[in-house]
mmCIF file of C-alpha atoms in Angstrom:
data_model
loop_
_atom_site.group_PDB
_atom_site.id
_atom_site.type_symbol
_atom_site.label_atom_id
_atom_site.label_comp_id
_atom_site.label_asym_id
_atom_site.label_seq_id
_atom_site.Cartn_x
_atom_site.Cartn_y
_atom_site.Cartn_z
ATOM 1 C CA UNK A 141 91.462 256.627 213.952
ATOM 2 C CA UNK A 142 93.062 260.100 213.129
ATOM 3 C CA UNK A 143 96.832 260.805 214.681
ATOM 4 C CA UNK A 144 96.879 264.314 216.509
ATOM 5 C CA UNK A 145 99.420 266.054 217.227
ATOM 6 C CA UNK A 146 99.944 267.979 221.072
ATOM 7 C CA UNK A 147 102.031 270.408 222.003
ATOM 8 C CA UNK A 148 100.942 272.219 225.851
ATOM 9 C CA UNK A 149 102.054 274.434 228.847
ATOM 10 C CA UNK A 150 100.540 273.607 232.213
ATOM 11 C CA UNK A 151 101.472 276.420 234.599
ATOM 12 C CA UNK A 152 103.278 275.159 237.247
ATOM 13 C CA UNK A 153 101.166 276.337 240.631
ATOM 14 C CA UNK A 154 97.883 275.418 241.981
ATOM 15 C CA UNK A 155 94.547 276.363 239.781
ATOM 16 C CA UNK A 156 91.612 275.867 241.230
ATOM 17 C CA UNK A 157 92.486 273.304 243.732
ATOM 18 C CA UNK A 158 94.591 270.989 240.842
ATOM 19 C CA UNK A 159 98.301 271.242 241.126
ATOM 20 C CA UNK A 160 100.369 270.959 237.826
ATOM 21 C CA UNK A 161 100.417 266.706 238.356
ATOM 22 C CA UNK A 162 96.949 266.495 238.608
ATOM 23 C CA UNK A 163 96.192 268.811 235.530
ATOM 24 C CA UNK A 164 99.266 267.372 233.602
ATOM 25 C CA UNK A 165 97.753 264.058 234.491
ATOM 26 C CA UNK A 166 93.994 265.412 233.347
ATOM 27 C CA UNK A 167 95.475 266.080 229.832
ATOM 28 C CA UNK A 168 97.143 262.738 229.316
ATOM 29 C CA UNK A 169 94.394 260.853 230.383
ATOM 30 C CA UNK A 170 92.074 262.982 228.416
ATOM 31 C CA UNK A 171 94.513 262.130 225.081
ATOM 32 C CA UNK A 172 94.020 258.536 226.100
ATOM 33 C CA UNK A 173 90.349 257.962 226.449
ATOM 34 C CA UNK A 174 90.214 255.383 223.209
ATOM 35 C CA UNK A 175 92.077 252.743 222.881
ATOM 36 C CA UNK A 176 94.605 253.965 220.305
ATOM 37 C CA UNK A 177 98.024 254.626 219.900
ATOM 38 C CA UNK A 178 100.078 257.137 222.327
ATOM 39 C CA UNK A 179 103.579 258.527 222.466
ATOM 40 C CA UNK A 180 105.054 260.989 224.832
ATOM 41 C CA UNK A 181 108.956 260.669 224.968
ATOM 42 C CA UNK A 182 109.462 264.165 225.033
ATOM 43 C CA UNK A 183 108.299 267.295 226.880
ATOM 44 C CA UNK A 184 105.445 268.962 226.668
ATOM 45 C CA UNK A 185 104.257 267.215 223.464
ATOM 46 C CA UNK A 186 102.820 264.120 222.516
ATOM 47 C CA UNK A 187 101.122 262.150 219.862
ATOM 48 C CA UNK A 188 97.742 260.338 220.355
ATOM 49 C CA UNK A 189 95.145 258.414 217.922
ATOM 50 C CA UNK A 190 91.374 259.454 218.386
ATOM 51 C CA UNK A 191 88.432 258.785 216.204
ATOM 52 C CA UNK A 192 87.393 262.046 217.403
ATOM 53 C CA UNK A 193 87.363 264.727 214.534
ATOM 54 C CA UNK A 194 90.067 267.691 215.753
ATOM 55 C CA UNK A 195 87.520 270.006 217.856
ATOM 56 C CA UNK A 196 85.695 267.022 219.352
ATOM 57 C CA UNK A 197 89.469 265.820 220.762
ATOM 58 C CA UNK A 198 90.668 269.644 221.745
ATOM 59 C CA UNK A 199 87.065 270.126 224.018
ATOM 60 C CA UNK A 200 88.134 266.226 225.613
ATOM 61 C CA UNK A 201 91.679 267.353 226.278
ATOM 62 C CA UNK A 202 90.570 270.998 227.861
ATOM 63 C CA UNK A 203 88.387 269.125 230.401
ATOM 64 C CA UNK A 204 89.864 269.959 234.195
ATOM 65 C CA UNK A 205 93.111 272.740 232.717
ATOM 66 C CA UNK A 206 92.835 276.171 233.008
ATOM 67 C CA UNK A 207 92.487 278.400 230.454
ATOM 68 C CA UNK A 208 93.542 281.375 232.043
ATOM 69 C CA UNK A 209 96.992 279.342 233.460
ATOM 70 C CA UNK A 210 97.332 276.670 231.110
ATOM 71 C CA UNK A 211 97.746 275.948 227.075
ATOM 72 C CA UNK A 212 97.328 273.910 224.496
ATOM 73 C CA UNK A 213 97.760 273.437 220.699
ATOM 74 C CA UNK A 214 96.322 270.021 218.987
ATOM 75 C CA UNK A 215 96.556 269.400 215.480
ATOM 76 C CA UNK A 216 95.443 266.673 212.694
ATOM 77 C CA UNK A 217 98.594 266.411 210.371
ATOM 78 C CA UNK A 218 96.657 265.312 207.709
ATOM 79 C CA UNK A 219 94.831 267.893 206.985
ATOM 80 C CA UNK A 220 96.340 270.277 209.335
ATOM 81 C CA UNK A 221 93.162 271.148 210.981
ATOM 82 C CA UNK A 222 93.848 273.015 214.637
ATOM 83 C CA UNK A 223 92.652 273.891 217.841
ATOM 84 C CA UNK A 224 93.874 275.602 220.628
ATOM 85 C CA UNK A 225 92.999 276.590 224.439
ATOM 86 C CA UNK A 226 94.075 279.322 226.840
ATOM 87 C CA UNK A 227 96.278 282.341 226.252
ATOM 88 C CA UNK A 228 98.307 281.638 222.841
ATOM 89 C CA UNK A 229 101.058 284.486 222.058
ATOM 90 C CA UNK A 230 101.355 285.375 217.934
ATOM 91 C CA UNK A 231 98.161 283.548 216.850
ATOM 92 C CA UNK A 232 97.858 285.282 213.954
ATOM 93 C CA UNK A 233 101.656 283.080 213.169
ATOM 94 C CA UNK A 234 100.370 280.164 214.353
ATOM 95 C CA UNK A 235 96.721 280.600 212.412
ATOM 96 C CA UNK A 236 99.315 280.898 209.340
ATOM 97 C CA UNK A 237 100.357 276.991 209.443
ATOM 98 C CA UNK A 238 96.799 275.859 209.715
ATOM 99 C CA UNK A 239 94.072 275.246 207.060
ATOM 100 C CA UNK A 240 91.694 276.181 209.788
ATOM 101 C CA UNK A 241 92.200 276.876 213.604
ATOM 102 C CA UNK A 242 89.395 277.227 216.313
ATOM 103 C CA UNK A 243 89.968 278.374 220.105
ATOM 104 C CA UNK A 244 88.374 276.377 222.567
ATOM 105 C CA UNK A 245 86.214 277.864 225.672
#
C-alpha cells in the first residue's frame, strides 16, 4: 500500500443533480475503496492508503465531482508523484513541488 496525500474544494451548490454532501461523500468513499488506512481530522484534506499507483487513485477519486465546480490535488509523498482535477489556480507553482504532475479528465 502507498499513503496519498488529499487536499480538495467541492463547490458548495448543486452540480449535476449531486449537492456538495453527496459529492463530498463520492470523494471519501472513493479514497476508501481498499481496505487501508484513512485519516480526515481536518478540512478539506485527508490521508488514505491505496495500492493504486498515483493516477490510477486520482481517476477513482474524480468519479461523480465536477471538474468544472470542484478540485482536487492527490499526491504520493514518497516520491512526490501528483495529480490533479478541475480548475487549479498557479499550476505552474504547484507543478514546481512535484517530480511529475498529470491533470485528470
Amino acid at each position: 500500500m502507498f499513503t496519498y496525500c488529499v487536499t480538495f474544494r467541492i463547490a458548495n451548490k448543486t452540480v449535476g443533480g449531486k449537492t456538495y454532501n453527496e459529492r463530498y461523500n463520492l470523494l471519501t468513499k472513493n479514497a476508501r475503496k481498499e481496505d487501508g488506512g484513512y485519516w480526515e481530522g481536518t478540512t478539506s484534506f485527508f490521508l488514505t492508503e491505496s495500492a493504486l499507483t498515483t493516477p490510477e487513485l486520482g481517476k477513482q477519486l474524480c468519479e461523480g465531482l465536477s471538474a468544472k465546480d470542484d478540485q482536487f490535488v492527490v499526491f504520493d509523498p514518497s516520491d512526490m508523484s501528483g495529480c490533479y482535477f478541475g480548475a487549479v489556480d498557479n499550476l505552474d507553482v504547484l507543478g514546481s513541488f512535484f517530480s511529475s504532475l498529470m491533470k485528470l479528465p
